[in-house]
XYZ file of C-alpha atoms in Angstrom:
651
model
C 12.608 -63.507 66.380
C 12.096 -61.009 69.195
C 13.381 -61.773 72.700
C 10.628 -59.814 74.424
C 6.987 -60.000 73.358
C 3.631 -58.952 74.745
C 0.640 -61.265 74.322
C -2.896 -59.950 74.594
C -5.504 -62.367 75.996
C -8.853 -61.198 74.625
C -12.422 -62.411 74.314
C -15.989 -62.058 75.561
C -16.749 -61.576 79.238
C -16.698 -64.773 81.355
C -15.105 -66.872 78.601
C -12.184 -67.892 80.826
C -9.376 -65.448 79.949
C -8.237 -64.941 83.530
C -8.430 -68.668 84.263
C -6.270 -69.368 81.197
C -3.626 -66.861 82.346
C -3.666 -68.305 85.864
C -3.219 -71.822 84.492
C -0.289 -70.802 82.249
C 1.553 -68.576 84.722
C 0.234 -69.237 88.239
C -0.555 -65.511 88.538
C -4.001 -64.226 89.521
C -4.558 -61.104 87.418
C -7.914 -60.203 89.039
C -6.540 -58.433 92.107
C -9.072 -55.681 92.793
C -11.771 -56.333 95.389
C -14.500 -55.430 92.899
C -13.085 -57.896 90.358
C -13.135 -60.732 92.889
C -16.654 -59.867 94.059
C -18.087 -59.598 90.529
C -16.055 -62.425 89.013
C -14.929 -60.401 86.025
C -11.950 -58.274 85.015
C -12.292 -54.489 85.236
C -8.683 -53.493 84.645
C -6.117 -55.217 82.433
C -3.902 -57.590 84.409
C -0.318 -58.521 83.604
C 1.419 -61.853 84.195
C 4.949 -62.896 83.165
C 5.451 -66.063 81.151
C 8.779 -67.735 80.359
C 8.502 -69.895 77.265
C 10.363 -73.196 76.911
C 12.961 -71.568 74.656
C 13.802 -69.036 77.366
C 12.039 -66.053 75.823
C 10.115 -63.850 78.239
C 6.581 -62.784 77.478
C 4.012 -60.654 79.241
C 0.397 -61.852 79.130
C -2.111 -58.980 79.172
C -5.496 -60.173 80.441
C -8.011 -57.558 79.225
C -11.589 -56.988 80.406
C -14.251 -58.691 78.314
C -17.249 -56.626 79.407
C -18.368 -53.897 77.025
C -18.590 -51.416 79.908
C -14.806 -51.523 80.266
C -13.954 -51.036 76.583
C -11.455 -48.257 77.338
C -9.416 -50.568 79.566
C -9.591 -53.317 76.938
C -8.149 -51.050 74.247
C -5.432 -49.812 76.590
C -4.443 -53.382 77.355
C -4.272 -54.375 73.685
C -2.577 -51.242 72.304
C 0.970 -52.663 72.355
C 0.611 -56.425 71.968
C 2.667 -58.453 69.495
C 0.580 -61.650 69.591
C -3.011 -62.411 70.564
C -4.794 -65.254 72.289
C -8.483 -65.004 71.408
C -10.498 -66.974 73.964
C -13.900 -68.390 72.959
C -15.936 -70.439 75.457
C -17.124 -73.735 74.008
C -20.518 -73.439 75.693
C -21.194 -69.897 74.378
C -19.361 -69.805 71.063
C -18.624 -66.520 69.301
C -20.209 -63.559 71.129
C -20.363 -59.791 70.430
C -17.195 -58.950 72.366
C -15.363 -61.805 70.649
C -15.957 -60.004 67.356
C -15.175 -56.595 68.861
C -11.905 -57.765 70.384
C -10.829 -59.380 67.119
C -11.565 -56.099 65.330
C -9.553 -54.154 67.896
C -6.581 -56.515 67.629
C -6.645 -56.371 63.830
C -6.979 -52.590 63.856
C -4.020 -52.123 66.207
C -1.703 -54.139 63.978
C -1.478 -57.481 65.749
C -0.027 -60.013 63.315
C 0.032 -63.411 65.032
C -1.417 -65.600 67.747
C -3.914 -68.386 68.273
C -7.477 -69.143 69.355
C -8.276 -71.027 72.551
C -11.649 -72.793 72.837
C -12.100 -72.737 76.606
C -14.365 -74.548 79.087
C -14.122 -77.821 77.180
C -14.939 -79.741 80.359
C -18.478 -78.303 80.324
C -19.556 -79.616 76.889
C -19.388 -82.690 74.707
C -17.116 -83.257 71.725
C -19.829 -82.325 69.219
C -20.288 -78.911 70.843
C -16.528 -78.354 70.823
C -16.452 -79.131 67.109
C -19.328 -76.715 66.458
C -17.433 -74.018 68.367
C -14.306 -74.768 66.297
C -16.274 -74.374 63.054
C -17.774 -71.090 64.255
C -14.317 -69.788 65.223
C -12.803 -70.704 61.852
C -15.592 -68.840 60.086
C -14.983 -65.801 62.314
C -11.213 -65.591 61.763
C -11.374 -66.143 58.010
C -9.600 -63.204 56.341
C -8.155 -61.957 59.637
C -4.606 -62.136 60.995
C -5.652 -65.310 62.866
C -6.665 -67.234 59.747
C -4.643 -70.411 59.573
C -3.427 -70.049 63.157
C -3.839 -72.814 65.760
C -7.273 -73.372 67.340
C -6.629 -75.177 70.631
C -9.280 -76.797 72.904
C -8.563 -76.089 76.590
C -9.919 -76.552 80.091
C -8.640 -74.459 82.991
C -10.180 -76.890 85.510
C -8.455 -80.021 84.191
C -5.556 -78.191 82.432
C -6.292 -80.279 79.337
C -4.746 -78.461 76.364
C -2.272 -76.446 78.453
C 0.777 -77.971 76.766
C -0.772 -77.421 73.329
C -1.397 -73.746 74.150
C 2.199 -73.281 75.326
C 3.555 -75.066 72.240
C 1.447 -72.851 69.973
C 2.690 -69.736 71.777
C 6.275 -70.929 71.387
C 5.773 -71.451 67.649
C 4.057 -68.089 67.186
C 6.745 -66.340 69.209
C 9.413 -67.670 66.838
C 7.622 -65.882 63.981
C 6.949 -62.597 65.805
C 8.960 -59.616 64.592
C 8.524 -57.783 67.878
C 9.442 -54.130 68.402
C 12.519 -52.238 67.195
C 15.307 -51.352 69.602
C 16.685 -48.989 66.933
C 13.684 -46.667 67.336
C 13.558 -43.855 69.918
C 12.298 -44.937 73.334
C 8.510 -44.671 73.813
C 6.168 -46.060 76.450
C 2.423 -45.438 76.791
C 1.530 -45.379 80.482
C -1.197 -47.864 81.448
C -0.612 -47.963 85.228
C 0.288 -45.253 87.752
C 1.149 -46.125 91.348
C 2.689 -44.450 94.364
C 5.031 -46.170 96.815
C 6.358 -44.841 100.140
C 10.003 -43.900 99.819
C 9.936 -44.216 96.035
C 7.294 -41.801 94.790
C 5.580 -42.120 91.431
C 5.983 -45.315 89.408
C 4.470 -45.669 85.934
C 4.193 -48.894 83.935
C 3.713 -49.877 80.331
C 5.149 -51.739 77.369
C 8.274 -50.337 75.689
C 7.119 -49.604 72.127
C 10.609 -49.015 70.783
C 14.178 -48.268 71.743
C 15.767 -48.787 75.121
C 15.648 -47.054 78.492
C 18.569 -47.122 80.895
C 18.416 -46.226 84.571
C 18.860 -42.440 85.036
C 18.091 -41.660 81.373
C 16.363 -38.319 80.790
C 12.776 -38.686 79.554
C 9.898 -36.388 78.651
C 6.424 -36.903 80.097
C 3.993 -36.028 77.308
C 1.802 -34.267 76.315
C 2.673 -31.945 79.229
C 6.341 -31.850 78.216
C 7.679 -32.394 81.760
C 11.382 -33.321 81.789
C 12.310 -35.997 84.334
C 14.532 -39.073 84.565
C 14.177 -42.804 85.170
C 15.314 -43.022 88.784
C 14.945 -46.816 88.761
C 13.482 -49.597 86.593
C 11.602 -52.773 87.469
C 10.708 -55.647 85.133
C 8.252 -58.272 86.472
C 9.135 -57.467 90.068
C 12.921 -57.401 89.582
C 15.191 -54.341 89.564
C 16.803 -53.708 86.169
C 19.357 -51.366 84.649
C 17.931 -51.549 81.120
C 14.490 -51.964 79.552
C 14.296 -52.896 75.866
C 11.632 -52.768 73.173
C 8.820 -55.231 73.913
C 9.380 -55.459 77.666
C 6.888 -54.514 80.361
C 8.623 -52.113 82.734
C 7.873 -50.007 85.768
C 9.672 -46.641 85.793
C 10.227 -44.646 88.975
C 9.996 -40.989 87.905
C 12.287 -38.470 89.552
C 10.452 -35.603 91.283
C 7.145 -36.031 89.452
C 4.145 -35.826 91.825
C 1.634 -38.675 91.655
C -1.136 -36.127 91.079
C 0.475 -34.946 87.811
C 0.561 -38.352 86.101
C -2.283 -40.405 84.671
C -2.874 -43.255 82.282
C -2.842 -42.100 78.693
C 0.382 -40.129 79.037
C 3.548 -41.150 77.239
C 7.206 -41.395 78.235
C 9.701 -40.655 75.453
C 13.417 -40.107 75.139
C 14.249 -36.473 75.848
C 13.713 -34.081 72.919
C 12.522 -36.751 70.471
C 8.782 -36.150 70.338
C 6.224 -33.344 70.576
C 2.437 -33.366 70.807
C 0.071 -32.451 67.995
C -3.521 -31.227 67.943
C -4.168 -32.394 64.358
C -3.620 -35.877 62.958
C -3.892 -36.579 59.234
C -4.918 -40.232 59.027
C -6.363 -42.999 56.910
C -9.624 -44.238 58.439
C -11.532 -47.474 57.785
C -15.075 -48.245 58.915
C -15.358 -51.619 60.639
C -18.003 -54.309 60.238
C -20.595 -55.145 61.424
C -21.588 -51.521 62.135
C -23.969 -49.989 59.613
C -24.076 -46.331 60.686
C -21.988 -44.000 58.503
C -19.433 -41.524 59.803
C -20.192 -37.996 58.614
C -18.032 -34.911 58.144
C -17.301 -32.949 61.345
C -18.746 -35.676 63.571
C -17.417 -35.763 67.134
C -16.001 -39.144 68.165
C -13.608 -40.617 70.711
C -10.094 -41.576 69.595
C -8.187 -44.354 71.391
C -4.474 -44.069 70.591
C -1.973 -45.880 72.772
C -3.453 -45.671 76.258
C -4.913 -42.217 75.606
C -8.577 -41.513 74.919
C -9.564 -38.067 73.615
C -12.515 -36.503 71.845
C -11.941 -35.455 68.251
C -13.725 -33.889 65.299
C -13.514 -35.930 62.101
C -12.888 -33.679 59.068
C -13.272 -35.547 55.800
C -10.666 -34.763 53.130
C -12.062 -36.569 50.094
C -15.740 -37.262 50.783
C -18.517 -36.080 53.075
C -19.445 -39.522 54.430
C -17.734 -42.834 55.153
C -20.204 -45.710 54.952
C -19.906 -49.302 56.213
C -16.665 -50.912 55.034
C -15.439 -47.717 53.330
C -12.128 -45.981 53.953
C -10.692 -42.544 53.286
C -8.402 -39.733 54.380
C -9.523 -37.562 57.284
C -8.071 -35.071 59.722
C -8.673 -35.727 63.416
C -8.881 -32.412 65.259
C -8.188 -33.433 68.840
C -9.713 -31.858 71.930
C -6.252 -32.080 73.526
C -2.861 -32.749 71.871
C -1.398 -36.237 71.657
C 2.251 -37.326 71.303
C 1.505 -39.436 68.233
C 3.918 -40.626 65.570
C 3.405 -41.567 61.910
C 2.413 -45.211 61.708
C 0.607 -45.230 65.067
C -2.663 -47.160 64.921
C -5.861 -46.246 66.739
C -9.556 -47.073 66.984
C -12.649 -44.885 67.067
C -15.888 -45.110 69.029
C -19.001 -42.917 69.164
C -19.119 -40.439 72.022
C -22.186 -42.057 73.618
C -21.664 -45.825 73.114
C -18.866 -48.228 74.158
C -18.260 -49.808 70.761
C -15.527 -49.612 68.135
C -16.791 -48.370 64.767
C -13.599 -47.459 62.881
C -9.852 -48.013 62.808
C -7.106 -45.735 61.596
C -3.414 -45.208 61.050
C -1.625 -41.901 61.598
C -0.001 -40.727 58.379
C 1.367 -37.465 59.751
C 1.012 -35.087 62.665
C 0.142 -31.532 61.690
C 0.090 -28.003 63.065
C -2.447 -26.658 60.562
C -6.106 -27.307 59.885
C -7.051 -29.029 56.675
C -8.451 -26.637 54.081
C -9.977 -27.877 50.830
C -8.432 -24.963 48.916
C -4.937 -26.200 49.837
C -5.752 -29.896 49.547
C -3.992 -30.977 46.350
C -0.329 -31.158 47.513
C -1.360 -32.529 50.908
C -3.533 -35.271 49.431
C -0.784 -36.232 47.005
C 1.625 -36.637 49.918
C -0.875 -38.566 52.049
C -1.612 -40.956 49.181
C 2.128 -41.589 48.902
C 2.266 -42.303 52.644
C -0.628 -44.730 52.300
C 1.380 -46.727 49.779
C 4.153 -47.268 52.321
C 6.698 -47.192 49.459
C 9.728 -45.051 50.160
C 10.329 -44.412 46.427
C 6.933 -42.692 46.302
C 7.012 -41.042 49.729
C 10.399 -39.322 49.539
C 9.831 -37.476 46.218
C 6.354 -36.455 47.379
C 7.756 -35.137 50.662
C 10.427 -33.127 48.834
C 7.829 -31.689 46.435
C 5.587 -30.650 49.296
C 8.140 -28.124 50.610
C 10.513 -27.975 47.631
C 12.818 -25.223 48.881
C 13.384 -26.607 52.376
C 16.084 -29.316 52.535
C 15.307 -32.334 54.679
C 17.628 -34.724 56.499
C 17.369 -38.492 56.828
C 16.415 -38.148 60.500
C 13.671 -35.647 59.634
C 12.274 -37.959 56.929
C 12.164 -40.823 59.441
C 10.464 -38.619 62.026
C 7.851 -37.291 59.596
C 7.047 -40.561 57.837
C 7.774 -43.331 60.337
C 9.863 -45.134 57.706
C 12.939 -47.117 58.814
C 16.098 -44.962 58.422
C 17.917 -47.727 56.540
C 15.259 -47.753 53.787
C 15.360 -43.961 53.586
C 19.156 -44.005 53.172
C 18.903 -46.589 50.386
C 16.395 -44.450 48.465
C 18.434 -41.271 49.008
C 21.567 -42.954 47.654
C 19.622 -44.197 44.638
C 18.082 -40.755 44.009
C 21.422 -38.953 44.243
C 23.049 -41.479 41.897
C 20.254 -41.052 39.346
C 20.276 -37.272 39.658
C 16.737 -37.034 41.058
C 17.948 -35.591 44.383
C 20.626 -33.064 45.249
C 22.573 -33.428 48.493
C 23.412 -30.107 50.125
C 25.612 -31.762 52.731
C 24.731 -30.707 56.274
C 21.471 -28.913 55.390
C 20.056 -32.078 53.845
C 18.399 -33.002 50.584
C 16.273 -31.293 47.902
C 14.724 -32.445 44.655
C 16.666 -31.673 41.480
C 13.763 -29.790 39.907
C 13.551 -27.391 42.870
C 17.327 -27.008 42.909
C 17.391 -26.146 39.187
C 14.511 -23.679 39.609
C 16.394 -21.970 42.424
C 19.550 -21.642 40.307
C 17.686 -20.186 37.335
C 15.751 -17.797 39.531
C 18.996 -16.564 41.127
C 20.433 -15.870 37.680
C 17.276 -13.954 36.744
C 17.429 -11.895 39.939
C 21.076 -10.943 39.441
C 20.635 -10.185 35.740
C 17.539 -8.030 36.324
C 19.254 -6.023 39.031
C 22.384 -5.415 36.933
C 20.421 -4.469 33.820
C 18.297 -2.063 35.798
C 21.325 -0.143 37.079
C 24.493 -0.266 34.983
C 26.537 1.248 37.798
C 25.360 -0.863 40.677
C 27.945 -3.029 42.396
C 27.591 -6.634 43.392
C 24.256 -8.058 44.509
C 24.281 -9.142 48.163
C 22.870 -12.483 49.255
C 20.161 -10.756 51.333
C 18.809 -9.083 48.189
C 18.778 -12.410 46.365
C 17.066 -14.177 49.276
C 14.292 -11.573 49.450
C 13.297 -12.256 45.846
C 13.240 -16.065 46.140
C 10.101 -17.992 47.210
C 9.204 -17.732 50.889
C 10.834 -20.420 52.958
C 13.791 -20.988 50.639
C 16.519 -22.164 52.986
C 19.906 -20.503 53.320
C 21.567 -23.874 52.758
C 19.873 -24.240 49.365
C 20.751 -20.653 48.369
C 24.396 -21.029 49.383
C 24.739 -24.351 47.549
C 23.173 -22.942 44.382
C 25.375 -19.820 44.459
C 28.522 -21.862 44.981
C 27.707 -24.042 41.982
C 26.960 -21.058 39.743
C 30.277 -19.480 40.706
C 32.174 -22.709 39.983
C 30.572 -22.741 36.538
C 31.520 -19.049 36.016
C 27.871 -18.142 35.514
C 28.215 -15.833 38.506
C 31.198 -13.967 39.931
C 31.628 -13.371 43.634
C 33.100 -10.151 44.925
C 33.321 -8.943 48.538
C 30.468 -11.210 49.604
C 28.217 -10.179 46.695
C 27.509 -11.544 43.233
C 27.813 -10.304 39.646
C 27.123 -11.874 36.273
C 29.769 -11.778 33.532
C 28.916 -9.603 30.546
C 25.610 -8.461 32.011
C 24.986 -4.778 32.730
C 22.510 -2.026 31.985
C 22.745 0.747 29.418
C 24.504 3.973 30.320
C 22.748 7.282 29.846
C 24.402 9.942 27.593
C 25.999 11.743 30.546
C 27.481 8.535 31.882
C 28.749 7.614 28.415
C 30.599 10.933 28.120
C 32.101 10.463 31.584
C 33.278 6.956 30.639
C 35.177 8.347 27.691
C 36.804 10.905 29.972
C 37.879 8.214 32.448
C 39.378 6.081 29.677
C 41.360 9.142 28.552
C 42.562 9.617 32.131
C 43.673 5.974 32.184
C 45.647 6.365 28.944
C 47.229 9.571 30.222
C 48.277 7.875 33.468
C 50.184 5.310 31.442
C 51.761 2.507 33.458
C 51.344 4.353 36.758
C 48.170 3.120 38.542
C 45.697 5.878 39.373
C 42.994 6.306 42.013
C 39.346 7.272 41.729
C 40.240 10.559 43.413
C 42.841 11.345 40.736
C 40.342 10.546 37.990
C 37.635 12.645 39.662
C 39.930 15.702 39.756
C 40.303 15.423 35.986
C 36.540 15.329 35.364
C 34.287 18.317 34.568
C 33.289 20.530 37.472
C 30.254 19.241 39.369
C 30.946 15.580 38.699
C 30.103 13.411 41.712
C 33.078 11.517 43.113
C 30.734 8.631 43.933
C 29.674 8.491 40.267
C 33.323 8.307 39.249
C 33.922 5.397 41.657
C 30.877 3.558 40.294
C 31.952 4.092 36.692
C 35.472 2.858 37.379
C 34.019 -0.296 38.940
C 31.747 -0.605 35.910
C 34.683 -0.309 33.470
C 36.609 -2.950 35.389
C 33.607 -5.320 35.247
C 33.376 -4.611 31.527
C 37.066 -5.562 31.128
C 37.898 -2.094 29.846
C 40.088 -1.247 32.838
C 42.169 -3.296 35.236
C 41.448 -2.926 38.943
C 44.259 -3.696 41.390
C 43.776 -4.941 44.937
C 44.506 -1.446 46.372
C 41.615 0.089 44.378
C 43.899 1.659 41.791
C 43.370 1.276 38.060
C 45.277 0.732 34.810
C 44.242 0.780 31.185
C 44.548 -2.468 29.241
C 47.214 -0.906 27.035
C 49.221 0.072 30.110
C 48.981 -3.436 31.482
C 50.300 -4.842 28.209
C 53.255 -2.451 28.405
C 53.945 -3.451 32.017
C 53.902 -7.131 31.018
C 56.354 -6.439 28.170
C 58.740 -4.655 30.526
C 58.534 -7.360 33.191
C 59.024 -10.109 30.595
C 62.114 -8.378 29.228
C 63.584 -7.832 32.702
C 63.054 -11.445 33.777
C 64.403 -12.739 30.471
C 67.528 -10.712 31.063
C 68.350 -11.728 34.627
C 66.138 -14.781 35.285
C 63.969 -13.176 37.968
C 62.957 -9.843 39.486
C 62.022 -8.541 42.956
C 59.860 -5.653 44.055
C 63.023 -3.611 44.520
C 63.711 -3.885 40.758
C 60.443 -2.137 39.847
C 61.752 1.396 40.231
C 64.064 0.666 37.311
C 61.486 -1.376 35.363
C 58.305 0.654 35.953
C 59.516 3.967 37.251
C 57.982 3.713 40.714
C 59.005 2.063 43.924
C 58.118 -0.971 45.959
C 54.866 0.358 47.514
C 53.287 1.219 44.195
C 54.674 -1.823 42.426
C 53.562 -4.570 44.816
C 49.821 -4.446 43.807
C 50.915 -4.606 40.150
C 53.154 -7.618 40.782
C 50.448 -9.343 42.836
C 48.036 -8.870 39.967
C 50.528 -10.431 37.539
C 50.826 -13.385 39.935
C 47.055 -13.637 40.140
C 46.502 -13.840 36.394
C 49.272 -16.426 36.056
C 51.781 -14.230 34.222
C 54.410 -14.458 36.944
C 55.062 -16.801 39.840
C 56.405 -15.760 43.227
C 59.043 -17.826 45.011
C 60.080 -16.097 48.194
C 60.953 -12.517 47.156
C 61.680 -13.491 43.544
C 59.291 -13.567 40.633
C 59.743 -15.570 37.462
C 57.690 -16.004 34.307
C 55.097 -18.745 34.052
C 55.740 -20.591 30.804
C 52.399 -20.339 29.011
C 50.504 -17.933 26.772
C 49.256 -14.793 28.578
C 47.634 -12.876 25.755
C 44.230 -12.987 27.425
C 45.535 -12.169 30.900
C 44.061 -8.634 31.185
C 40.620 -9.942 30.289
C 40.600 -12.352 33.219
C 40.492 -9.468 35.642
C 36.727 -9.148 35.239
C 36.305 -11.101 38.477
C 37.450 -8.012 40.423
C 35.020 -5.582 38.842
């Protein structure tokens, strides 16, 4: 049960809506001079009502005349419950049907029907009106709800109306405080000493005095200087409450009805809305592709072109997917409901629900993935929506917050589906960057392996492949988070090797040309000649035939190290595998004799001093042959026969 609810009082003109509100609350909602003179409502009026259980409600008395349809829709755009008023002497009239359609279209889910003016007719007429009402509401959200006879003059039925409202309120789910704060502005006033005050119903979330808010679609940043709820100052306004907000330093001339207040940095405006649209009875005229209509969303009313996605025409009672191309952007959210009227007549002909906001025009040639996603959104099932969303942009991870923002789904349901998908292996969590589908993740991994292998096979002497080169060959839009996660996994599995920020693939290289092959043999001879003394690329180059490029020698030495035919130390000096085996034999013998060695012992063991020996000892530590404890090194008690081969990671 919600603490705060909004109740729309709707019905045909002169059927007694305002009199009902006055009887229930003591508030006269017709306050304008023109309303009093004409005896009808022009603007929506608001009156507070405290139910017997203590819950606070706001009654919205909307105009019943067709000429004021825009104000009617604005008044009904945020109601939780409805009171449909039908005069006993008139029965169901055109605006009765229209208002019921509007309420149904905007997602109202509870309420009652009041048969008013009972004091003007006999019991038989009241019963006829009741029968007509029950036929009208059959199949609607009011089917099975109370139908209460009432007279504003005698107040007969007042207690029954209040009891029905109390019962309906106990069933109302209300609005979510967990959502971001949003409020469609339906009143704008100016007060001396205060400035601009806007009013509306809080659609979701909470607003605290002095909170930063954005005024949309203009994007003006301001703050809530003060709050007022039903004439009383407040520090907090919650979802479902009617509130007046005093805007800090926003001129009265820059605000109008149809704008929206939202928590700072939570919402932007969109010029294109991808929606599901349903034609309403009893209208018989079809809606055709690229027709210009008027869209009523929240308290905003804008012209829009209807672009059909699946068919060229929507006939009576039909529904389909369309894109609304708005004449001016709206701060809409997925799940928002709206109604549609022709440009030249005040009547509602269609109702819709926003599936997603978009920055691009619909094109039939790119329709397939979009339509698949929109159909998933229509289902409302998170287990269909989330995979479809991930497939739509497969190489761009998405977070839980982004899924909620794009789909309008409750975050808790999204988290449940994400946990299930990760457990089943359907989704891959990248941590901070978000979530991707497993198929896209696997494709990215395999493509990275192909890229690295192709580059290495093309040039046997090339060094590691940098991440920028890999990124450039992946599909456009592939995120860095996905690339980094895929690379890290491939390295953990030893399918790739990382070196100095780049990547290599074990046992993958190109073919050497004859000249390179001859030079390789020369370098291996140099390595054997050097024995257990590490040598540099410069030393090797000086032993090569005249005209040999030093850079080519460096590349070939790197190549031989990657091929596990030489050992590369961390000071860019090299050893042959045979020399390394001899060094290991000498070190093993020395440690066996005295229990440990230090770098100072290497002059005696290897024939060169501490500076030259340290890289050799560090390499032996690295491959797990020795273990350093302080300045001492001891043998690690396990088999080391394959130790030289493990140096491929430093190719």
